[in-house]
PDB file of C-alpha atoms in Angstrom:
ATOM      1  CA  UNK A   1      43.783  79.138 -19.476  1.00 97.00           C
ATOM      2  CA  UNK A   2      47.464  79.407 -19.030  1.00 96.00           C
ATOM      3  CA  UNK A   3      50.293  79.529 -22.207  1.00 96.00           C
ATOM      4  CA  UNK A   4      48.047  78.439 -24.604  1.00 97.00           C
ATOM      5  CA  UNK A   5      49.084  77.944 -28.492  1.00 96.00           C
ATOM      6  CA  UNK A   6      47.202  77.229 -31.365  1.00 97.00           C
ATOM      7  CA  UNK A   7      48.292  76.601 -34.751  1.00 96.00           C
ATOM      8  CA  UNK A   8      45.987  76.356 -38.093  1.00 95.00           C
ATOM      9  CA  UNK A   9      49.194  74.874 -40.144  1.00 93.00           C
ATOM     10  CA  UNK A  10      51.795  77.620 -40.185  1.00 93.00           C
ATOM     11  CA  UNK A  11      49.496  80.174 -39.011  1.00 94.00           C
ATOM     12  CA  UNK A  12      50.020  80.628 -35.256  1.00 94.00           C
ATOM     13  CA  UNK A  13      46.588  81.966 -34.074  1.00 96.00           C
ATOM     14  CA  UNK A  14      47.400  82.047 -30.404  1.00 97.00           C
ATOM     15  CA  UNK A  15      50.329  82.544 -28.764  1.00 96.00           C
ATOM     16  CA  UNK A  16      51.225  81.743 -25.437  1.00 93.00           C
ATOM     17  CA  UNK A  17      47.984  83.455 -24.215  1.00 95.00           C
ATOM     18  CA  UNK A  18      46.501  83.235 -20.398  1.00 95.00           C
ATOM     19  CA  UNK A  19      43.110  84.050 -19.339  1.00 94.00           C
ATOM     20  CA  UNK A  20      41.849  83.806 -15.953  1.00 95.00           C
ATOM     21  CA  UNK A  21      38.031  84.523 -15.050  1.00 96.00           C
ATOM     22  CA  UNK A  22      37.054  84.773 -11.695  1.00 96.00           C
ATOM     23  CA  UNK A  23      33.404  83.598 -10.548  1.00 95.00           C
ATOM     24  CA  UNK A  24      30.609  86.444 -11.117  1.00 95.00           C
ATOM     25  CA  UNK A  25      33.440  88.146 -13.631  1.00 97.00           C
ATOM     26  CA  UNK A  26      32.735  89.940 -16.671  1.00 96.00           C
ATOM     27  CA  UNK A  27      35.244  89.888 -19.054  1.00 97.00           C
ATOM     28  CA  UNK A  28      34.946  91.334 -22.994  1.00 97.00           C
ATOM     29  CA  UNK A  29      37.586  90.620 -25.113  1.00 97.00           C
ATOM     30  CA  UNK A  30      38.074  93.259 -28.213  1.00 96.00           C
ATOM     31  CA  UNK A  31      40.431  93.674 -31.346  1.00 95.00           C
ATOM     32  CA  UNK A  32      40.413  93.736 -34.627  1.00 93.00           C
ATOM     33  CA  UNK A  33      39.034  90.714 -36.603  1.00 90.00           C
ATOM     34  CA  UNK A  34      41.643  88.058 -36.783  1.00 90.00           C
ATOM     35  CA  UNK A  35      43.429  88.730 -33.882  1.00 94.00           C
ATOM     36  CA  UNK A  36      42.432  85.127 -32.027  1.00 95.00           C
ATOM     37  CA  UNK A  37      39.245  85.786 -30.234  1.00 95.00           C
ATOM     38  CA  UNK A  38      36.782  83.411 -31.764  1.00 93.00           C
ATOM     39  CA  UNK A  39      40.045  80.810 -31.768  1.00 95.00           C
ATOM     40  CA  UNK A  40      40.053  81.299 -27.792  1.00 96.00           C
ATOM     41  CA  UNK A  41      36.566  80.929 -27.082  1.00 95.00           C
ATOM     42  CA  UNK A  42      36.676  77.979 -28.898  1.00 95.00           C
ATOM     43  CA  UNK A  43      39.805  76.381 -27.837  1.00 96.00           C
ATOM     44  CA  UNK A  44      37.850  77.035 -24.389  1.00 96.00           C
ATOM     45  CA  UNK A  45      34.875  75.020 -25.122  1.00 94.00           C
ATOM     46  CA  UNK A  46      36.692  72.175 -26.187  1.00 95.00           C
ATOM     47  CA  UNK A  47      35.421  72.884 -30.085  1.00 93.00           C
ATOM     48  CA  UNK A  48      38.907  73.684 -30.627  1.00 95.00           C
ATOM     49  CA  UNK A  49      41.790  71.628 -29.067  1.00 96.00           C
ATOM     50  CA  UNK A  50      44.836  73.477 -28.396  1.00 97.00           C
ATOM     51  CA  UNK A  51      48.752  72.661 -29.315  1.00 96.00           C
ATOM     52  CA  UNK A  52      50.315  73.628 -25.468  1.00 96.00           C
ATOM     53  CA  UNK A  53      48.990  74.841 -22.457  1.00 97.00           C
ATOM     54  CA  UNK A  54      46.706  74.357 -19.451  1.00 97.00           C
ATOM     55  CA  UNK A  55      42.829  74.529 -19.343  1.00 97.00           C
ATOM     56  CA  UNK A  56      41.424  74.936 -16.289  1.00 97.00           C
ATOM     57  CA  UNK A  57      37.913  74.628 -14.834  1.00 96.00           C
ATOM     58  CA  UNK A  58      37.074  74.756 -10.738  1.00 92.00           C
ATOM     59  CA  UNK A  59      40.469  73.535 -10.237  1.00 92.00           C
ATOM     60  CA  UNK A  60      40.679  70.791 -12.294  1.00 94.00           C
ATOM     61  CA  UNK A  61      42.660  70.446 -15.424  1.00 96.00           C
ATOM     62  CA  UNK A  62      40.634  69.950 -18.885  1.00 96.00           C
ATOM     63  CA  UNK A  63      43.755  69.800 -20.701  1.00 96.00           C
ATOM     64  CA  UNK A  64      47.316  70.020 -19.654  1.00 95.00           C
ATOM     65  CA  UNK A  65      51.345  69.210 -20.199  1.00 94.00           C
ATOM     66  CA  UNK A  66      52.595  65.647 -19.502  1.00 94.00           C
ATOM     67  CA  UNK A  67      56.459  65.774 -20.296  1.00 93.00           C
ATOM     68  CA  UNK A  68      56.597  68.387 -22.697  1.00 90.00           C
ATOM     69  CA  UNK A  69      53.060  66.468 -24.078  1.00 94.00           C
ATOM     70  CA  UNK A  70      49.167  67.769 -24.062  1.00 94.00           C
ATOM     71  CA  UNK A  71      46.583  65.732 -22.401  1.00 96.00           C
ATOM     72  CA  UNK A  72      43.216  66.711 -22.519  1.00 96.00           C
ATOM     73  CA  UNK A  73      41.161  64.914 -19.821  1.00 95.00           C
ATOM     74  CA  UNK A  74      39.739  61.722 -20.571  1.00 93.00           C
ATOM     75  CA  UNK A  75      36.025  62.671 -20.026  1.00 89.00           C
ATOM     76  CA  UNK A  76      35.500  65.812 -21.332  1.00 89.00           C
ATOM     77  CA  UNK A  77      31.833  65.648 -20.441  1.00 85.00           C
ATOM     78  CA  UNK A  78      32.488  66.209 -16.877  1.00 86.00           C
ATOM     79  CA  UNK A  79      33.631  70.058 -17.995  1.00 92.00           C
ATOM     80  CA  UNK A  80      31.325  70.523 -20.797  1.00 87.00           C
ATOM     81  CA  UNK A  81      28.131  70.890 -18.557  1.00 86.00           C
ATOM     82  CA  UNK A  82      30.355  73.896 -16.424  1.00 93.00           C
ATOM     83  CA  UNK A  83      30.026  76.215 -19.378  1.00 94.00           C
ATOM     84  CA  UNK A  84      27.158  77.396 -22.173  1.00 92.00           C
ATOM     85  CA  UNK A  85      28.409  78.686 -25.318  1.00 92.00           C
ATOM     86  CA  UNK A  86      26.219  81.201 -27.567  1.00 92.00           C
ATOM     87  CA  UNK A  87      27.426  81.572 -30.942  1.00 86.00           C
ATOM     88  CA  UNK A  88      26.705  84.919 -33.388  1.00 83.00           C
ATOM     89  CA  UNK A  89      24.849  82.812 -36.070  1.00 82.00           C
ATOM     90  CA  UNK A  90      22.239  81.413 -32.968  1.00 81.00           C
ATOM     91  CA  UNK A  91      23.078  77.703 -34.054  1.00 85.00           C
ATOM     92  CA  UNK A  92      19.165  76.822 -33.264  1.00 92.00           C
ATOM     93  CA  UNK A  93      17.984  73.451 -34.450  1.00 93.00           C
ATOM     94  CA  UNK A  94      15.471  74.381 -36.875  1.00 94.00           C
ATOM     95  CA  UNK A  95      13.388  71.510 -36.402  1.00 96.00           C
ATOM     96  CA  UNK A  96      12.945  71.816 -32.665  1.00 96.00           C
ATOM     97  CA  UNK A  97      10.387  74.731 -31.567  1.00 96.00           C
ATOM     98  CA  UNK A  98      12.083  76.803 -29.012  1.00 95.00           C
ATOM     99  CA  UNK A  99      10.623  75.054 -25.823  1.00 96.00           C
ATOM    100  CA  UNK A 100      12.441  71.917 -27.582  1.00 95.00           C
ATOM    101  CA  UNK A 101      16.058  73.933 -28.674  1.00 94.00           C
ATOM    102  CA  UNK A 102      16.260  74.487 -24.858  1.00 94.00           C
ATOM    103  CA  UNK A 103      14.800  71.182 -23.049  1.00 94.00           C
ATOM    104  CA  UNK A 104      16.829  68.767 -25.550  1.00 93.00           C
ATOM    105  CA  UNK A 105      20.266  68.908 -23.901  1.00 88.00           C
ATOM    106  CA  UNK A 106      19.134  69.168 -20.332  1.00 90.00           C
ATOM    107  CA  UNK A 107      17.062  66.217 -20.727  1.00 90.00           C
ATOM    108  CA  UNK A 108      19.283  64.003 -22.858  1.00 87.00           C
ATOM    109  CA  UNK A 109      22.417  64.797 -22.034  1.00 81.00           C
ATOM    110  CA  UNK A 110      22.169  66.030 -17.559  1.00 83.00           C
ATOM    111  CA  UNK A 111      19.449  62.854 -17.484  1.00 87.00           C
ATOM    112  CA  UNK A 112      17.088  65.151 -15.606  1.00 91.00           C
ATOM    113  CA  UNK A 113      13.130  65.189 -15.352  1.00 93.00           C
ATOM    114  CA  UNK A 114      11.248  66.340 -18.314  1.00 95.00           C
ATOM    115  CA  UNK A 115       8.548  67.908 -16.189  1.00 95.00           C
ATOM    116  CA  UNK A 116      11.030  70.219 -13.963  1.00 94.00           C
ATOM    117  CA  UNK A 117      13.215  70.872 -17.281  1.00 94.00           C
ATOM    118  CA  UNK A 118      10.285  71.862 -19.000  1.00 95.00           C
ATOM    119  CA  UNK A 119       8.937  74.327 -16.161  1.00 94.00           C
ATOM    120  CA  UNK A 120      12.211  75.934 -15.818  1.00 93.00           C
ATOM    121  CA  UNK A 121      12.513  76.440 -19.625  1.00 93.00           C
ATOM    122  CA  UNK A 122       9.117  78.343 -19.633  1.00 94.00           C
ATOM    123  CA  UNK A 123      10.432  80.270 -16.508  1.00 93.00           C
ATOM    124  CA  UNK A 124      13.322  81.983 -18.638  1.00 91.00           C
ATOM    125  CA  UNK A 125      11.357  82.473 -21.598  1.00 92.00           C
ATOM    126  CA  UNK A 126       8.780  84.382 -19.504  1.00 90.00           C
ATOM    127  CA  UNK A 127      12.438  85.979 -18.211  1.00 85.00           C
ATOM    128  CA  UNK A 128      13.380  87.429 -21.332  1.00 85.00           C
ATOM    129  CA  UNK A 129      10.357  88.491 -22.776  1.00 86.00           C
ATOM    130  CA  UNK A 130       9.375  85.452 -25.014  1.00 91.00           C
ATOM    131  CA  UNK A 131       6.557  83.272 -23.123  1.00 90.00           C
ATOM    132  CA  UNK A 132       4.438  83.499 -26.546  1.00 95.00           C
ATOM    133  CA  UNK A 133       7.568  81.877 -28.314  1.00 95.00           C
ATOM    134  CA  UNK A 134       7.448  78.700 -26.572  1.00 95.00           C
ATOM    135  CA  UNK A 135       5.783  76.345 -29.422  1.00 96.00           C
ATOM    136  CA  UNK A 136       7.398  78.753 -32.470  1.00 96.00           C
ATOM    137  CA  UNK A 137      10.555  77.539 -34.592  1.00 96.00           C
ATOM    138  CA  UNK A 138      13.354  79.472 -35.143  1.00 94.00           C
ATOM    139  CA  UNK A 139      12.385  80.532 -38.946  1.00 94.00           C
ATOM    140  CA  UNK A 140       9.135  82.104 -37.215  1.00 96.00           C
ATOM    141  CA  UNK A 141      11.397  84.450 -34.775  1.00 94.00           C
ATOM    142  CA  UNK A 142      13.481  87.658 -35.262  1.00 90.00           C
ATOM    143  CA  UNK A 143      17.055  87.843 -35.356  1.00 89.00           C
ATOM    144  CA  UNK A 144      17.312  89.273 -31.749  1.00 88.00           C
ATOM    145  CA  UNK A 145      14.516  87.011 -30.649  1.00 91.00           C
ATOM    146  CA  UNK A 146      16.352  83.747 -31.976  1.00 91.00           C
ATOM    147  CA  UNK A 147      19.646  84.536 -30.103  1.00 89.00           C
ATOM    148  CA  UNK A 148      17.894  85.269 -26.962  1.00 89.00           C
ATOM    149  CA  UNK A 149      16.585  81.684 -27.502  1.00 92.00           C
ATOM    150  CA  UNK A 150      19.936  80.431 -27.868  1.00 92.00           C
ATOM    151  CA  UNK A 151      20.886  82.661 -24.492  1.00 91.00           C
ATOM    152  CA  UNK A 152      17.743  80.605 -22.955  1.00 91.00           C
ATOM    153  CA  UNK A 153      19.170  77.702 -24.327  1.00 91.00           C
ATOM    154  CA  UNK A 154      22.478  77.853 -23.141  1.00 91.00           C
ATOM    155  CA  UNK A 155      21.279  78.915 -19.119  1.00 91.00           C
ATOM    156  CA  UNK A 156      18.876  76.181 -19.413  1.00 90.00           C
ATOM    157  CA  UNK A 157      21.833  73.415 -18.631  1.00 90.00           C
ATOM    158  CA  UNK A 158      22.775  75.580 -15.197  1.00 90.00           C
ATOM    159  CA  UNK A 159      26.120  76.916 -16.633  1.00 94.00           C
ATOM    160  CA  UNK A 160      28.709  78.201 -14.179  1.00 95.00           C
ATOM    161  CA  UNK A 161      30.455  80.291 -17.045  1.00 96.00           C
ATOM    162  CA  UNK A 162      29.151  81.772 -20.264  1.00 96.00           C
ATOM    163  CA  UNK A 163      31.388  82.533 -23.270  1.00 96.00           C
ATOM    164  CA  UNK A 164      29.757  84.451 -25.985  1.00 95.00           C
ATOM    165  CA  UNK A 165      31.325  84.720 -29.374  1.00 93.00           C
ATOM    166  CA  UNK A 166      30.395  87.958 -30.927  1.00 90.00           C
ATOM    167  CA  UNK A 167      26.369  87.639 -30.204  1.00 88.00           C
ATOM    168  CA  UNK A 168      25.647  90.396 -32.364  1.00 87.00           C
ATOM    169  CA  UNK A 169      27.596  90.521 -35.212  1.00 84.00           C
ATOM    170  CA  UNK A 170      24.862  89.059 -37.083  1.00 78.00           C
ATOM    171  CA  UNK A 171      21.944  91.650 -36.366  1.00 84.00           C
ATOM    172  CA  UNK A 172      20.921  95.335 -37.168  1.00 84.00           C
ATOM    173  CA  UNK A 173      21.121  97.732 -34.733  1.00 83.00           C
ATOM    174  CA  UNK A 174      17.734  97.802 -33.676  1.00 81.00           C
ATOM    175  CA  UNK A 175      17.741  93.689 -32.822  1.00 82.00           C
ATOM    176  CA  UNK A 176      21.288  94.093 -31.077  1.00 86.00           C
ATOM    177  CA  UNK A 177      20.218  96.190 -28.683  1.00 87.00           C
ATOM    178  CA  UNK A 178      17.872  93.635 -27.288  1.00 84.00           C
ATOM    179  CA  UNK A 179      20.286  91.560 -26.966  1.00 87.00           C
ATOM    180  CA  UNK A 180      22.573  93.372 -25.200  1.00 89.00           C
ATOM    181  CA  UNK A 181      19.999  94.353 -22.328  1.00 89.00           C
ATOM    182  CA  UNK A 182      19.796  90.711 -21.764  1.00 89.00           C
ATOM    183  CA  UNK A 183      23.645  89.995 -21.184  1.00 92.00           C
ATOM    184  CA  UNK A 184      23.289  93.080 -18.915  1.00 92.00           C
ATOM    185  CA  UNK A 185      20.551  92.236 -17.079  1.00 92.00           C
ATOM    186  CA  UNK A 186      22.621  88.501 -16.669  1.00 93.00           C
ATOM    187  CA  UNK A 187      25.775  90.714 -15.358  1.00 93.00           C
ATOM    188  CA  UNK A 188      23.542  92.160 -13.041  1.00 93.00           C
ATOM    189  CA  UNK A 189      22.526  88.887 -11.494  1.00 93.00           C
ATOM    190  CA  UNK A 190      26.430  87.895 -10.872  1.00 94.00           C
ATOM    191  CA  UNK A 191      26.364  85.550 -13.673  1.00 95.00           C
ATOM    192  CA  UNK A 192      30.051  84.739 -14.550  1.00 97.00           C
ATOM    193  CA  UNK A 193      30.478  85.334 -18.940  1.00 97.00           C
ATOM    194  CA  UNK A 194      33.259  86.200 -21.311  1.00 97.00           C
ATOM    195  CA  UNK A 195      32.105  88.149 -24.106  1.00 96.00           C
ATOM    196  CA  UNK A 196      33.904  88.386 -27.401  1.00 95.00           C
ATOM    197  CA  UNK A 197      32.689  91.647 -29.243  1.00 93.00           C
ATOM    198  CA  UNK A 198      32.676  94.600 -31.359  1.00 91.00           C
ATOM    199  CA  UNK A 199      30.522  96.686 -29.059  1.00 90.00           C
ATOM    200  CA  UNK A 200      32.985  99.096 -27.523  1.00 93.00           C
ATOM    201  CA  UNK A 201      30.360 101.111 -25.353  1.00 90.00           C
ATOM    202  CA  UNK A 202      28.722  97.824 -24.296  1.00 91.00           C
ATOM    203  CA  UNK A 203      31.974  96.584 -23.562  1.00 93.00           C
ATOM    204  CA  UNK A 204      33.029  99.532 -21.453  1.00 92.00           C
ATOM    205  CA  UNK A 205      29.747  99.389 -19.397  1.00 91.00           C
ATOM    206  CA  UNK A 206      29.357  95.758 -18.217  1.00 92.00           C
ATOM    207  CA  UNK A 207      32.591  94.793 -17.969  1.00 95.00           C
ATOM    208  CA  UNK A 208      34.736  94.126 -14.934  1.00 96.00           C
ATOM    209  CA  UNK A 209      37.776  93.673 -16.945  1.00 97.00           C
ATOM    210  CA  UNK A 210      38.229  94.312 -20.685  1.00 97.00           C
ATOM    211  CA  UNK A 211      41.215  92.724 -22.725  1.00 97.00           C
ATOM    212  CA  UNK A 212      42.382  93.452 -25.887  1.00 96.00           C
ATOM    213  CA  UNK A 213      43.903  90.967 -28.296  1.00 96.00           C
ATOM    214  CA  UNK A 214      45.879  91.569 -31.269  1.00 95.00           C
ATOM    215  CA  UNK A 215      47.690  88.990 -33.585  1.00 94.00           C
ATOM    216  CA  UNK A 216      47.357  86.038 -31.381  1.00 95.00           C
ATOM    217  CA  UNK A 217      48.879  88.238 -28.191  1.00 95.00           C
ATOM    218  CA  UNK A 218      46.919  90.055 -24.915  1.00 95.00           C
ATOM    219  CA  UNK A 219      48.287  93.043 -25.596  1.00 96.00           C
ATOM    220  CA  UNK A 220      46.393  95.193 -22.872  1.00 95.00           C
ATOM    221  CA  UNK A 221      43.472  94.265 -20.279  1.00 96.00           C
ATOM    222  CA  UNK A 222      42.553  96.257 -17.252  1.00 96.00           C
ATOM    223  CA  UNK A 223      39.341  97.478 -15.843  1.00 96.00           C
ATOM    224  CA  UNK A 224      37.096  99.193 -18.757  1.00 96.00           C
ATOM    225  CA  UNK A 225      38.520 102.928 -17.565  1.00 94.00           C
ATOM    226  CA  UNK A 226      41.527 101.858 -17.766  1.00 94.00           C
ATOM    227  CA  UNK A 227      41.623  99.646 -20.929  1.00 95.00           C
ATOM    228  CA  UNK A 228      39.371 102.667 -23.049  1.00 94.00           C
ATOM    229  CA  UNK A 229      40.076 106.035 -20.920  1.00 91.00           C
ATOM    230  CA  UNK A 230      43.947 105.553 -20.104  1.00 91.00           C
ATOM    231  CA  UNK A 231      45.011 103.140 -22.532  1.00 91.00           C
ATOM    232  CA  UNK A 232      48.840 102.332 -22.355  1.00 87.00           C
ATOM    233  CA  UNK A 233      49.431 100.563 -25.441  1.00 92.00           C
ATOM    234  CA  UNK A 234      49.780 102.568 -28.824  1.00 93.00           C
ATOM    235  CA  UNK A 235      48.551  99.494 -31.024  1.00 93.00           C
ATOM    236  CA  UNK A 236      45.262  99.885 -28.429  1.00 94.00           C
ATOM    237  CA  UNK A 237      44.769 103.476 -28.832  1.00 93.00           C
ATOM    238  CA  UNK A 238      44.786 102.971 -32.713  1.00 93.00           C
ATOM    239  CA  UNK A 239      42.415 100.390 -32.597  1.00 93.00           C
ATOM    240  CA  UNK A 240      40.038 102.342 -29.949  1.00 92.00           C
ATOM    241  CA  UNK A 241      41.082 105.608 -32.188  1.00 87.00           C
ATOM    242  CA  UNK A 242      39.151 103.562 -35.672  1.00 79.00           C
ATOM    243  CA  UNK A 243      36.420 102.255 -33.681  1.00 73.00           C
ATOM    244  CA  UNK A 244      35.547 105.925 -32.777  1.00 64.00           C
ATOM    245  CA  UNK A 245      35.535 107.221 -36.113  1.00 52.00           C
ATOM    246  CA  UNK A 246      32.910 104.148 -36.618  1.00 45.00           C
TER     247      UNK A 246
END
């Protein structure tokens, strides 16, 4: 993403912002609430469309500037599938059981064979712990077990890239911890995620870079030590500074 602006009316939320992610990166972006993080992720995955600037994905331009003009690509679709988006409030289809939540899109949207969808599905269930879960619905499931669904869910289409938007915000303590050992275990295995969250020490331990936002500006990123154990910017060390006190 390079010099991207958003605008909700007169309320710049982003401004001139660039993000790059490198393949098998793990990038957390922090800051207080309202500072543009959700916006970005969003703008990102398309659910969002920007005012000015350049999306990028393997090299090819999602959205860009014609003559002082944005054009967004004219099939989106052929990005979408690069990327899996997990949101904080799960965003299950309560109607589906989980096996369905997680064959659906692969199946009706990539085309591909039920049978191979459907074995690979109960591979990652059996992956993160949740092989009984297969035939529940989402009312019958945790907090923590319902957003490792939609983390199921969202590898299930092959992603290249994984943006989470704050993917425990919405559980106790106890629940988030679960789900942090799974986006752990995924930055283990190389997999290539930006992580919007509140969870400074989770932050500072999976991350290859950390950035932190503030008013619709980057207004520090380095690697974790240096973002949280030699921070540069006085706005960043207040933040950091509250958290602690947390």
């Amino acid at each position: 993403m390079t010099n991207i602006q958003k605008s909700f009316g007169t309320n710049h939320v982003l401004k001139d912002i660039s993000l790059h992610v490198d393949k098998g990166e793990v990038i957390s972006i922090i800051g207080p609430s309202g500072s543009g993080k959700s916006t970005l992720l969003r703008c990102a995955t398309f659910l969002e469309t920007i005012d000015a600037g350049t999306i990028t994905y393997d090299d090819k331009d999602a959205a860009h500037m014609v003559n002082g003009k944005l054009v967004y690509a004219k099939n989106l679709n052929d990005f979408r599938h690069i990327f899996g988006l997990v949101f904080q409030n799960f965003n299950l289809f309560p109607h589906y059981s989980v096996l369905k939540n997680m064959m659906d899109a692969p199946v009706s949207v990539l085309k591909r064979n039920k049978a191979e969808v459907r074995e690979e599905c109960l591979a990652l269930l059996a992956k993160m712990g949740l092989e009984d879960k297969a035939d529940s619905y989402p009312c019958e499931l945790s907090g923590g077990q319902q957003q490792r669904v939609s983390i199921v869910r969202a590898l299930a289409m092959n992603p290249e890239i994984l943006f989470f938007d704050e993917p425990t915000s919405a559980l106790d303590p106890e629940l988030t911890g679960e789900v942090l050992k799974v986006i752990k275990q995924l930055a283990e295995e190389k997999m290539t995620m930006v992580i919007v969250t509140h969870e400074m020490a989770f932050a500072r331990a999976v991350s290859d870079r950390v950035i932190f936002m503030d008013k619709g500006v980057v207004v520090e990123e380095g690697r974790p030590e240096e973002v949280f154990g030699n921070t540069q910017s006085e706005r960043t060390k207040q933040f950091l500074k509250n958290y602690n006190k947390d």
